Coordinates of C-alpha atoms in Angstrom, one line a residue:
Chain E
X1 CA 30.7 18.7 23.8
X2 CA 29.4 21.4 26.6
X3 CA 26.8 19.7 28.7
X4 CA 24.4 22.7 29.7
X5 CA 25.5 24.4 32.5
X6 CA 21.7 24.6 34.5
X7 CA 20.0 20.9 34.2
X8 CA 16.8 21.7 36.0
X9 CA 14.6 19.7 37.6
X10 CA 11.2 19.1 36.8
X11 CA 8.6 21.4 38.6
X12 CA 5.8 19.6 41.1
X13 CA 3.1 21.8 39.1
X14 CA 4.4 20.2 35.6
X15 CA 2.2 17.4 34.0
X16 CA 4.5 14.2 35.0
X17 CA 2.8 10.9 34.6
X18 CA 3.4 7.2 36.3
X19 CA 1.3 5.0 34.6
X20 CA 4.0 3.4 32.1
X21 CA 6.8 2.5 34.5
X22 CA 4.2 2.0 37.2
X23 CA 4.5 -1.8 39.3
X24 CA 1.3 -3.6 38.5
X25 CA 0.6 -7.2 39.7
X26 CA 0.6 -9.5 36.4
X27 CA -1.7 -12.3 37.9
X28 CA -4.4 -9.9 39.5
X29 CA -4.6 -7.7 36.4
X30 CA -5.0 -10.7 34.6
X31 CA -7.9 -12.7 36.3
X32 CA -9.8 -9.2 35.7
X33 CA -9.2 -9.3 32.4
X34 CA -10.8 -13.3 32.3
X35 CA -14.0 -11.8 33.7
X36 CA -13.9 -8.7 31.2
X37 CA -16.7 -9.1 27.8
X38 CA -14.7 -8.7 24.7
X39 CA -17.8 -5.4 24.5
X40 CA -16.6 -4.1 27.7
X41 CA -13.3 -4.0 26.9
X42 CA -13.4 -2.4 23.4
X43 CA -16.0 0.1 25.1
X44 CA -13.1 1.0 27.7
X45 CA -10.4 1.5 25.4
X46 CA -12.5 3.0 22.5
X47 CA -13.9 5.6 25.8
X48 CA -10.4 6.6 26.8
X49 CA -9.5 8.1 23.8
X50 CA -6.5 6.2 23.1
X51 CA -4.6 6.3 19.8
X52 CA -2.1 4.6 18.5
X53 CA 1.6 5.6 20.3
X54 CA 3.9 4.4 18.1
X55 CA 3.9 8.3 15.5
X56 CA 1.1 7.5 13.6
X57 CA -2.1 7.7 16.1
X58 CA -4.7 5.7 14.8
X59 CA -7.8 5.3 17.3
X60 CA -6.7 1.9 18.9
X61 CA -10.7 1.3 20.3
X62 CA -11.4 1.4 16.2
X63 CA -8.7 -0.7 15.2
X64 CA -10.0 -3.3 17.5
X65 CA -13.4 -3.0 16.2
X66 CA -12.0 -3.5 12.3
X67 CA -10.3 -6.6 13.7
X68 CA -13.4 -8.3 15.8
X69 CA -16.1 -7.8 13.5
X70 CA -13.3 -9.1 10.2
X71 CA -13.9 -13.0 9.3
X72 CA -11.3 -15.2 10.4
X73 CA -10.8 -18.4 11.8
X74 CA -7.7 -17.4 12.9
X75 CA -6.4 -13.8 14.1
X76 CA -3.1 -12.1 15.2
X77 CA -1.8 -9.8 17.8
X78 CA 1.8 -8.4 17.2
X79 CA 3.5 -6.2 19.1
X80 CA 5.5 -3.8 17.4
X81 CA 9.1 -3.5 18.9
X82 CA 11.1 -2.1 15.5
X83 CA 11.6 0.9 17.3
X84 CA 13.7 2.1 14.7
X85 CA 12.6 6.0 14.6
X86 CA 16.5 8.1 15.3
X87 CA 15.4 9.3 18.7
X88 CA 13.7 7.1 19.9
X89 CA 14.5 4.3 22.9
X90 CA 11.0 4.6 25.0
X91 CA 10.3 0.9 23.8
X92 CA 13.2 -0.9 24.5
X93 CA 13.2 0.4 28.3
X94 CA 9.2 -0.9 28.5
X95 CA 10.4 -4.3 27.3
X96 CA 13.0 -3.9 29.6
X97 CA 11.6 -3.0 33.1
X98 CA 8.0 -3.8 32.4
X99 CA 7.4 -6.6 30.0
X100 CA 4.8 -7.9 31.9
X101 CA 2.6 -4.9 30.8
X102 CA 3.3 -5.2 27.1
X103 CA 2.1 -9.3 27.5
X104 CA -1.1 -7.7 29.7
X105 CA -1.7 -5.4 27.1
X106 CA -1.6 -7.9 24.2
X107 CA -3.7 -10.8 26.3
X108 CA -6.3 -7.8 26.5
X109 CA -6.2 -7.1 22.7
X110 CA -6.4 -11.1 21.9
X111 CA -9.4 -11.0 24.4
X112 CA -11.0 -7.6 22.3
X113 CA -10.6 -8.8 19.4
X114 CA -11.0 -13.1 19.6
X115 CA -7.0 -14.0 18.4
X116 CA -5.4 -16.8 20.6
X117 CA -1.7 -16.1 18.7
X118 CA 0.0 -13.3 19.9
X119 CA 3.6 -11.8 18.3
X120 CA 6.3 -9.6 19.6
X121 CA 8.1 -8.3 16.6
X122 CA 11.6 -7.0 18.2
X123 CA 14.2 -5.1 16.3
X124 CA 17.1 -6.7 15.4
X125 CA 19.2 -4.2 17.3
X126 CA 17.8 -5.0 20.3
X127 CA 18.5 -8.8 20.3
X128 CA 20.7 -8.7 23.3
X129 CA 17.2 -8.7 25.2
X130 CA 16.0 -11.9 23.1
X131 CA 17.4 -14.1 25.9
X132 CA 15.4 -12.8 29.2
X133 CA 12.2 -12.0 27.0
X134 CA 12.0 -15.2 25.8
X135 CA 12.0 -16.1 29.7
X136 CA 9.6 -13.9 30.6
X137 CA 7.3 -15.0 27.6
X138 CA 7.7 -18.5 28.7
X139 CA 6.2 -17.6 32.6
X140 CA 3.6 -15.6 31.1
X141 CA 2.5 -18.3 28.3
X142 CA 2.2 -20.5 31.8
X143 CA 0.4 -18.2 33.7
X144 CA -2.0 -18.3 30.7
X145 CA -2.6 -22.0 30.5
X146 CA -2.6 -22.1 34.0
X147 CA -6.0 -19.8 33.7
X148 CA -7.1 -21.8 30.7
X149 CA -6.5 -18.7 28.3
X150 CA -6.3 -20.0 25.0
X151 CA -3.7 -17.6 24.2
X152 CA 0.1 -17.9 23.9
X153 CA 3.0 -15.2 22.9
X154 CA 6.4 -15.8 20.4
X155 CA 9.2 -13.7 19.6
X156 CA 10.5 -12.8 16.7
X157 CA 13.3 -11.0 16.1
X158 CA 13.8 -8.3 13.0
X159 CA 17.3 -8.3 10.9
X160 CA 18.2 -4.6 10.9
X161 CA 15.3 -2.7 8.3
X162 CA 13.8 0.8 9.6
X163 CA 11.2 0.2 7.6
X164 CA 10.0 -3.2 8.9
X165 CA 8.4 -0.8 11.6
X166 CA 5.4 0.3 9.1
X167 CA 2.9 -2.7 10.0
X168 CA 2.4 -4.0 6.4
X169 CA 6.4 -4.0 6.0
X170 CA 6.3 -6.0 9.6
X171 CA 4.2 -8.1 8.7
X172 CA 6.2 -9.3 5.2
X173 CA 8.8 -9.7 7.5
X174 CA 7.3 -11.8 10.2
X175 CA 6.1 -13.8 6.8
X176 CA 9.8 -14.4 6.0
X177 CA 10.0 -11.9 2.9
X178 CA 11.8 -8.9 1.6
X179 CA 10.2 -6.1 4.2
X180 CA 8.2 -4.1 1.8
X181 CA 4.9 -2.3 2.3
X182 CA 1.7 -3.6 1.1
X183 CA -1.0 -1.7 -0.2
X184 CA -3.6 -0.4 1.8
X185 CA -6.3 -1.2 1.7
X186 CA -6.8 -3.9 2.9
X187 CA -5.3 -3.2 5.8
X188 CA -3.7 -5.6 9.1
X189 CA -7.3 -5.5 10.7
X190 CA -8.7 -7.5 8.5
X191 CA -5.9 -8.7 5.8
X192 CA -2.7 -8.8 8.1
X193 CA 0.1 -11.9 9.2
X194 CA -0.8 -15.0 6.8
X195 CA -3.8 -13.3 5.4
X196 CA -6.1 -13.1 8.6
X197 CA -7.0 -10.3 11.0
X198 CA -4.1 -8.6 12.6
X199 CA -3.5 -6.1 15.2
X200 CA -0.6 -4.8 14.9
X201 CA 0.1 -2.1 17.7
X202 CA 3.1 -0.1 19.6
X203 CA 4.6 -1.3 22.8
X204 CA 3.7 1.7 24.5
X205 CA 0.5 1.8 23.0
X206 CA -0.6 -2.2 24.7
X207 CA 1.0 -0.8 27.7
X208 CA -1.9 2.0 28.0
X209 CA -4.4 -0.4 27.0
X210 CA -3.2 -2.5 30.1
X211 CA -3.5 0.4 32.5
X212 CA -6.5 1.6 30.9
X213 CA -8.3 -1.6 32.3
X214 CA -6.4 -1.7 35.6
X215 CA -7.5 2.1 36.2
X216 CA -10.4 3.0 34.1
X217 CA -11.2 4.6 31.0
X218 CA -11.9 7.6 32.6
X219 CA -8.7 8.4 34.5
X220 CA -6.7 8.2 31.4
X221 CA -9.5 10.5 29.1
X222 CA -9.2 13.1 32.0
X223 CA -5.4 13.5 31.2
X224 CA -4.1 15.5 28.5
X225 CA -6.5 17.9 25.9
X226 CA -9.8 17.3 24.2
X227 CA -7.9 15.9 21.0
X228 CA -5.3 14.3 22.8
X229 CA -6.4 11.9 25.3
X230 CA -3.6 10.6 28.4
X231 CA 0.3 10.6 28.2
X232 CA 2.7 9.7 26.3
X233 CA 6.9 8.7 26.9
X234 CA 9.1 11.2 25.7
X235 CA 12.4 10.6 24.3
X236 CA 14.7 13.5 24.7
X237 CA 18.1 13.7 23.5
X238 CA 20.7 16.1 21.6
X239 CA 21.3 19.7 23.4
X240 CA 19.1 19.2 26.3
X241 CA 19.8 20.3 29.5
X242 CA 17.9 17.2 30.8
X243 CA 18.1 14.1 28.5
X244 CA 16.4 10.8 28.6
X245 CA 13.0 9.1 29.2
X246 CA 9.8 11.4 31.0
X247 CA 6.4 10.4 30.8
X248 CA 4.3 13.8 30.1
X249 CA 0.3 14.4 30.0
X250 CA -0.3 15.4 25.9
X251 CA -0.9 18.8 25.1
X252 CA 2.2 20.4 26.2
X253 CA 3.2 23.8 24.5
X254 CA 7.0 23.4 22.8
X255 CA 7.9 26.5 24.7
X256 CA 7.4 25.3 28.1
X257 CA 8.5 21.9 26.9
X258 CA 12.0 23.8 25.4
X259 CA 11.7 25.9 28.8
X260 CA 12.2 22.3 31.0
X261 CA 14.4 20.2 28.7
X262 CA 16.1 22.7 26.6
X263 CA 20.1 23.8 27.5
X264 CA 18.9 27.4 27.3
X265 CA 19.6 27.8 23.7
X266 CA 17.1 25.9 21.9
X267 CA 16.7 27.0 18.3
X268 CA 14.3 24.1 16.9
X269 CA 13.0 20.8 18.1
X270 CA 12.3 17.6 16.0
X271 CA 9.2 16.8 17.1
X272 CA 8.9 12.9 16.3
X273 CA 12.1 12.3 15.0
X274 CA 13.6 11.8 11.5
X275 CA 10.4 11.6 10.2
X276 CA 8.5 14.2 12.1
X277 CA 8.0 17.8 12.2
X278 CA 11.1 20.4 13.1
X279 CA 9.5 23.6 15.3
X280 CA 11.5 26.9 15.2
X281 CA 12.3 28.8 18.1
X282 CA 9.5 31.5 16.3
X283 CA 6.6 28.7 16.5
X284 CA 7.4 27.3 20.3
X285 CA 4.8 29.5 21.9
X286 CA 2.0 28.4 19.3
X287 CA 2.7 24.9 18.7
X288 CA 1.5 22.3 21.0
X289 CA 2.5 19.1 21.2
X290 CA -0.3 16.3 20.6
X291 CA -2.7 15.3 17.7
X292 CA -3.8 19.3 17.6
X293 CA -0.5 20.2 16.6
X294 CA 2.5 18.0 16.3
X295 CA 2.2 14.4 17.6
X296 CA 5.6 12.6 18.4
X297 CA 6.0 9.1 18.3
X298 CA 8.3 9.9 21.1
X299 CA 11.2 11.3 19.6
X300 CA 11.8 15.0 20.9
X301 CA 15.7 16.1 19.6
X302 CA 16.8 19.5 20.8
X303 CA 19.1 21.3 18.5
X304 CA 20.6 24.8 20.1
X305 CA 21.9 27.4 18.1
X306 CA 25.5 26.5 17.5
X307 CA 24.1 23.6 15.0
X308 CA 23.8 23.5 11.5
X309 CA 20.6 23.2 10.2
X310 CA 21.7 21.8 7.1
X311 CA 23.9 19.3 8.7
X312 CA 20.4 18.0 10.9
X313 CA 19.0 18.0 7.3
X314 CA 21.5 16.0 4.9
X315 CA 21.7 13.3 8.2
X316 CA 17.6 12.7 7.7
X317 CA 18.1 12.5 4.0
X318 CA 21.2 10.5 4.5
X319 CA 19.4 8.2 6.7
X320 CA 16.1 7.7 4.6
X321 CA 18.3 7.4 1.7
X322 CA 19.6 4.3 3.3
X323 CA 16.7 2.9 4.5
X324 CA 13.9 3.4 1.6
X325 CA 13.1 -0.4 0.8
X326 CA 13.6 1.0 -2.5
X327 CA 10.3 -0.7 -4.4
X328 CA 8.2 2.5 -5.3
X329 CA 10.1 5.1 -7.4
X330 CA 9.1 8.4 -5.8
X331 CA 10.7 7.0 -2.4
X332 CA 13.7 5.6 -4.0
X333 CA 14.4 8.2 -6.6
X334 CA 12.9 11.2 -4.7
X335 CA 15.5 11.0 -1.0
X336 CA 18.3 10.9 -3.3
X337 CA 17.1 13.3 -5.5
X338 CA 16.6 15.6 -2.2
X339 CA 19.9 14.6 -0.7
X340 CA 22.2 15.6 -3.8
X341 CA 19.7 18.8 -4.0
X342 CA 21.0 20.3 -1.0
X343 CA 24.3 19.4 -1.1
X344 CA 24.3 21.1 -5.0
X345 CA 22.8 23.9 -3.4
X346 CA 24.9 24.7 -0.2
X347 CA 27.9 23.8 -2.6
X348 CA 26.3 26.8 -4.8
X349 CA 26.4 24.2 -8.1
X350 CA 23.3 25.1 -8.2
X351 CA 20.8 28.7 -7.4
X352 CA 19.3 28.9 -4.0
X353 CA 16.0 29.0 -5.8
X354 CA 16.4 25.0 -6.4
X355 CA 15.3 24.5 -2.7
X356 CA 12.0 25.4 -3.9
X357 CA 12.0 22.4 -7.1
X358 CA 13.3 20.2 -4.0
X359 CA 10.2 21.5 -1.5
X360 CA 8.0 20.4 -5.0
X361 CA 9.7 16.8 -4.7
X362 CA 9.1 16.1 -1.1
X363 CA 5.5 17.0 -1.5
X364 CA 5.2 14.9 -4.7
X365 CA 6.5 12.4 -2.4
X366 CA 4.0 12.8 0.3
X367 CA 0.7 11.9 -1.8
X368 CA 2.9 9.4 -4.1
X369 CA 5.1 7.4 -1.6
X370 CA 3.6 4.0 -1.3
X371 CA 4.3 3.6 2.5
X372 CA 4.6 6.0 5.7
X373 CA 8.4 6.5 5.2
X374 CA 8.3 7.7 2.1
X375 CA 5.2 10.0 2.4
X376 CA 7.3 11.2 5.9
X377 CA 10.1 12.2 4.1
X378 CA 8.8 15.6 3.9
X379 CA 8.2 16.4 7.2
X380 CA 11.0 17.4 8.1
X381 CA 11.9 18.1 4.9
X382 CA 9.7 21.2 4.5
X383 CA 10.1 22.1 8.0
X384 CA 13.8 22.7 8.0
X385 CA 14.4 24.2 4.5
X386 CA 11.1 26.4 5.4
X387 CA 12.2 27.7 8.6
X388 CA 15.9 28.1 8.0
X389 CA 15.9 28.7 4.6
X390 CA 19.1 31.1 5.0
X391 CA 21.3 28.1 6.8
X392 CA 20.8 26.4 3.4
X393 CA 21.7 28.6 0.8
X394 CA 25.4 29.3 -0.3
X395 CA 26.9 32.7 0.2
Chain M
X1 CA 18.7 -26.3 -10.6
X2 CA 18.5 -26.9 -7.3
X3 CA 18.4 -30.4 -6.2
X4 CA 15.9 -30.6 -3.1
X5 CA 16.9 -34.0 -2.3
X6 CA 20.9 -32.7 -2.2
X7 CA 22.4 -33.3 1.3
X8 CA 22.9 -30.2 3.3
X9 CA 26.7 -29.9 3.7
X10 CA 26.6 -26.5 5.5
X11 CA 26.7 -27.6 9.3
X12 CA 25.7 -23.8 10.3
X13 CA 22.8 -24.5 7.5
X14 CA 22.2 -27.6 9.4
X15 CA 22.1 -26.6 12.7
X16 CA 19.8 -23.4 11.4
X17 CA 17.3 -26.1 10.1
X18 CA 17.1 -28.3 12.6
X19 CA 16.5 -25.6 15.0
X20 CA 13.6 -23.4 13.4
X21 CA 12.5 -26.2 10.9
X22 CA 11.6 -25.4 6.5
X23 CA 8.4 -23.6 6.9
X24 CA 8.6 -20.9 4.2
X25 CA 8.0 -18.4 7.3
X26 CA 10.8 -19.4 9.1
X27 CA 13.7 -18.2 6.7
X28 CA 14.1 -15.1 8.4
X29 CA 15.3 -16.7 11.6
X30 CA 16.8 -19.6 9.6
X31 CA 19.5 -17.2 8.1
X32 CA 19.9 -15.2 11.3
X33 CA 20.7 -18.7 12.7
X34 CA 23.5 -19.4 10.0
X35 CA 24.7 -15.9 10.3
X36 CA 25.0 -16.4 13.8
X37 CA 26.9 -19.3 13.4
X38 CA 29.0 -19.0 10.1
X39 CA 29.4 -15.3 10.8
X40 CA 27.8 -14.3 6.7
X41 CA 26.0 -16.3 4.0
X42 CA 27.8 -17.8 1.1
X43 CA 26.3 -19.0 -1.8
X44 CA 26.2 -22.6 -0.7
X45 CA 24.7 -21.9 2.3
X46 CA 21.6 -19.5 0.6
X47 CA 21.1 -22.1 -2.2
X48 CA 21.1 -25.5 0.7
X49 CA 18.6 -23.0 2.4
X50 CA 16.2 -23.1 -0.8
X51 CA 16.7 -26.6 -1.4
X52 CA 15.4 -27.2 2.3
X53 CA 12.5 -24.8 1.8
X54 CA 11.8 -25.5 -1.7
X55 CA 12.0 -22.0 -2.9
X56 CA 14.4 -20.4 -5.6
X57 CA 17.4 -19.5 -4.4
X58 CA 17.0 -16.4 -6.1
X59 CA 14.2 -15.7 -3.5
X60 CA 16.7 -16.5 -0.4
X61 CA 19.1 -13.7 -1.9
X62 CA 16.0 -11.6 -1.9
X63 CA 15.0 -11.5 1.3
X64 CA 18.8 -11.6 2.6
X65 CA 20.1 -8.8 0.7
X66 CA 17.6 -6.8 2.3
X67 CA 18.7 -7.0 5.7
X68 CA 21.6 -4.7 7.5
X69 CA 22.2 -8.3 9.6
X70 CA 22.4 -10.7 7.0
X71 CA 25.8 -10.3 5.5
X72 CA 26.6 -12.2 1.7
X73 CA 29.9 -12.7 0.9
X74 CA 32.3 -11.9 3.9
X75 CA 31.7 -10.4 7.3
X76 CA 34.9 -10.7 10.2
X77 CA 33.9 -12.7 13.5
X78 CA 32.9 -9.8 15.4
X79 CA 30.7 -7.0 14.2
X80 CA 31.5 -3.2 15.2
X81 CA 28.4 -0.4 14.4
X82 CA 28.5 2.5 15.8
X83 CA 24.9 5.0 15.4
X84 CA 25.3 8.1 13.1
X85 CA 22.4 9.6 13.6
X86 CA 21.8 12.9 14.8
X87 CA 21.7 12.7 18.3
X88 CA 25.1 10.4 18.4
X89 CA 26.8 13.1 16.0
X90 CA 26.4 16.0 18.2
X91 CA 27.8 14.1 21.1
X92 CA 30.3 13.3 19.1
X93 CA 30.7 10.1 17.2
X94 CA 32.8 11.4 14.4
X95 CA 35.5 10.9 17.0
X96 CA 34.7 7.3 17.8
X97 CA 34.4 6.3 14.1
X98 CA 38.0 7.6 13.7
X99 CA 39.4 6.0 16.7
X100 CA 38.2 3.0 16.0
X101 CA 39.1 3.2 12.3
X102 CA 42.9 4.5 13.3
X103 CA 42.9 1.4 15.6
X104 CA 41.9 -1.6 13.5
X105 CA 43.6 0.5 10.8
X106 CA 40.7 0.0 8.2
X107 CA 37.7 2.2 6.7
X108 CA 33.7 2.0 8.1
X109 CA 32.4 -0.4 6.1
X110 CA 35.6 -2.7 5.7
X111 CA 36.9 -5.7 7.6
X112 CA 40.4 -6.5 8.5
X113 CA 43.0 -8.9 7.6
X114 CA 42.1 -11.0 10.0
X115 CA 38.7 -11.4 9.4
X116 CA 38.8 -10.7 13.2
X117 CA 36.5 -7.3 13.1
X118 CA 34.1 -5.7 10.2
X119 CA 33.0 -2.4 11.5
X120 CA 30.2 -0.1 9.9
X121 CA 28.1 2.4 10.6
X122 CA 24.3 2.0 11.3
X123 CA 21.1 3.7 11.8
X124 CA 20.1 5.0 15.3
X125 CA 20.7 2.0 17.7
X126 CA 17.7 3.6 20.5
X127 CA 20.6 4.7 23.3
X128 CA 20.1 8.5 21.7
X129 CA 19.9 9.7 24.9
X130 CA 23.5 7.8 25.6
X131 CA 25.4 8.6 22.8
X132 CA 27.3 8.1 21.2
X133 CA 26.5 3.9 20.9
X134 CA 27.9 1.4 19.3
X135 CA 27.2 -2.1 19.0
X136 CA 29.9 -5.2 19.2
X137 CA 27.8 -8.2 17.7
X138 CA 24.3 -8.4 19.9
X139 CA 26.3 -6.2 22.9
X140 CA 25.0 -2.1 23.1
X141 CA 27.8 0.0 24.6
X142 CA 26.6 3.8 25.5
X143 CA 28.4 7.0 26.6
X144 CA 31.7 6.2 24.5
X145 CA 34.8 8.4 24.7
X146 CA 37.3 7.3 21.6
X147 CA 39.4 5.4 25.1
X148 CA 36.6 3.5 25.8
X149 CA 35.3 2.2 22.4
X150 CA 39.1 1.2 21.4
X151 CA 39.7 -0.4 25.0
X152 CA 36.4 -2.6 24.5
X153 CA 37.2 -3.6 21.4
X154 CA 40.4 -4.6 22.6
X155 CA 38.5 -7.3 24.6
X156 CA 37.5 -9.2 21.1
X157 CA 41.1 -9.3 19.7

């Protein structure tokens, strides 16, 4: 494959953050957090605006609250590391190079919310990191008794299920079942891991609760738009001119996003991988990218225009296909409904008016589905066969 | 029936228990334990597992049939995945999968004679940015050429 002939580098002006990747001393961080009210903190994080990072974007200051004021003698803090979204790696390289954030982050969250169990939930795929984790966790489980925090931290490692990242599914899992979405409601805040209050948040999400404490509330609100508070990793891969990990202030247009990262070619970008939102060259000025317009989970892919839409397409399908747990019908039925659909129709064995029955499907699926990847499925669904309707069809 | 008080005869099953215990919570990492050890599940092993956690063994197939990592039936020693999503096909990991499937001279998704390799394809493996990825057992290799996929494989045979 071409690389792009003009990587560019990123311009002084341009929005680049350090607050995920930044050094921050574990002990000193902690001892403030020992002298923080369980108030003070919720009022700090529920002040910077935060919201969830891990694609879905729920307030993380209002999950807390669910989770403090619910009825439990016991209550749960996992960590979220099934990064399992195509496109995305932002997590592992956290875990990686900062660990000691996502254990800040979590011993903040137990103080918030009154747990004294915390989990790290890390995809099977990553296990190769199980062995220096479980290290680190050890040190910081000490540093913890060593402050008489009545906290402590276990791993526990996933077997290889994308949708063991959706927290109900994660929290089967952790439970020692099939991984397979609960109903909600109730949700994790107040019915979660064995039945008691559970926060369940994103790596990268603790992380920002961690620096919001270390630098204030207000430093982070001041970052990004009115609706979309601070930064936020993004992953970029597939025909960029500059691939890999950048941590951007929210907001961003896609056009001066494409303008920096693209290979000069850009024709679309899936915004928030498989199970996000494809933009069109056509909608790059007007689309920006935060909870006003399209939020990412992280996963930017660039696609220039010698690919095949269809081909980006029948991968998602092929890929939720796979990974649909398979227990609610218009998930398990519906992607491989969608996937033969399109092949049928590119294949011209059936009329290019079929696309329009599939688009029916997918949004059938998005009020039926009984869990986020199902209802997600048409996202990109819709986006793609909308926008390049003609790459499609059969001629 | 399963008889609960039945001696485990599985040492990988033994091991697994000893290690993580028979709490009903713990058969996730009790059968990533065996796997780790006996390479797959057999039946023997899923239905010692229910004996030790007194729960049907119907239940254990459950939850292990679910998993990508928890094999049933046969898996080779060494486990080759290589990502096929999006961002690992466009840099090019139709070329690896064939490489590696003219070299062990079997399809994705089989295992050789041997019972030396089993390779498959998988869902994104998070080096998108690296592509194409693969994965040998636990071990993440990044930025393959076909050369360099078939020459670290070679290090397992």
């Amino acid at each position: 494959m071409a690389r792009s002939p003009f990587p560019k580098k990123i311009s002084d002006s341009h929005k680049r953050v350090d607050l995920i990747f930044s050094e921050l001393p574990t002990e000193k961080t902690l001892q403030k957090i020992i002298k923080m009210t369980p108030d003070r903190i919720i009022r700090d994080i529920t002040d910077s605006g935060l919201r969830g990072r891990g694609g879905a974007g729920f307030p993380t200051g209002r999950k807390w609250t669910y989770a403090r004021e619910a009825e439990g003698d016991e209550k749960y803090i996992i960590c979220n590391a099934d990064e399992g979204e195509p496109g995305t790696f932002k997590d592992r390289e956290i875990l990686d190079r900062r660990s000691g954030k996502v254990f800040l982050g979590m011993a903040i969250a137990a103080k918030a919310v009154g747990a004294n169990r915390g989990f790290i939930y890390l995809r099977g795929e990553y296990s190769y990191m199980a062995k220096d984790l479980l290290g680190e966790i050890d040190e910081f489980n000490k540093l913890l008794t060593s402050k008489s925090v009545d906290f402590k931290i276990e791993l526990r490692l996933g077997a290889g299920a994308y949708v063991c990242g959706e927290e109900t599914a994660l929290i089967e899992s952790m439970e020692g079942h099939r991984g397979e979405a609960r109903n909600k409601p109730p949700f994790p805040a107040t019915v979660g891991f064995r039945g008691k209050p559970t926060v369940v948040n994103n790596v990268e999400t603790l992380v920002y609760a961690t620096m919001i404490i270390s630098i204030g509330p207000k430093k982070f609100e001041e970052l990004g738009t009115k609706y979309s508070h601070g930064a936020k990793v993004f992953c970029i891969s597939g025909d960029a001119g500059l691939k890999g990990m950048f941590e951007l202030e929210l907001g961003m247009k896609t056009d001066e996003f494409v303008n920096i990262f693209g290979d000069g070619a850009t024709k679309a970008v899936q915004v928030g991988g498989a199970s996000g939102q494809c933009v069109p060259r056509k909608k790059f000025k007007d689309t920006i990218l935060g909870f006003e317009g399209v939020p990412t989970g992280g996963s930017m892919m660039l696609f220039n225009s010698s690919r095949s839409m269809y081909n980006v397409l029948k991968n998602y399908l092929e890929f939720f296909t796979e990974e649909s747990c398979g227990q609610c019908t218009p998930c398990r039925v519906g992607c491989q409904q969608l996937l033969r659909g399109i092949e049928a129709v590119k294949t011209g064995r059936l009329p290019n008016t079929y696309l329009d029955d599939l688009i029916r499907v997918a949004k059938t699926m998005r009020i039926t589905a009984k869990c986020g990847l199902g209802q997600s499925v048409a996202n990109p669904f819709i986006s793609i066969v909308d926008n390049f309707r003609e790459e499609m069809m059969h001629f | 029936m399963i008889d609960i008080n039945a001696p485990v005869t599985d040492p990988g099953v033994k091991n697994a228990l000893d290690k993580r215990g028979n709490a009903r919570e713990s058969l996730l990492p009790i059968l990533l334990e065996v796997v780790k050890e006996n390479s797959f599940l057999t039946d023997t092993a899923m239905k010692e597992i229910a004996g030790a956690l007194d729960i049907s063994s119907a239940e254990v197939f459950g939850v292990a049939s679910f998993y990508e990592f928890l094999p049933i039936g046969y898996n080779g020693k060494n486990t080759i995945r290589v990502c096929k999503n999006i961002s690992c096909y466009i840099e090019g990991k139709d070329e690896i999968i064939k490489a590696i499937e003219d070299f062990l001279k079997i399809k994705a998704g089989e295992t050789t004679r041997d019972g030396k390799f089993t390779f498959k394809t998988a869902n994104c493996l998070g080096w998108c940015h690296k592509g194409p990825a693969m994965l040998i057992n636990d071990t993440p290799h990044t930025d393959l050429t076909p050369e360099k996929a078939i020459a670290l494989i070679s290090e397992y045979t």
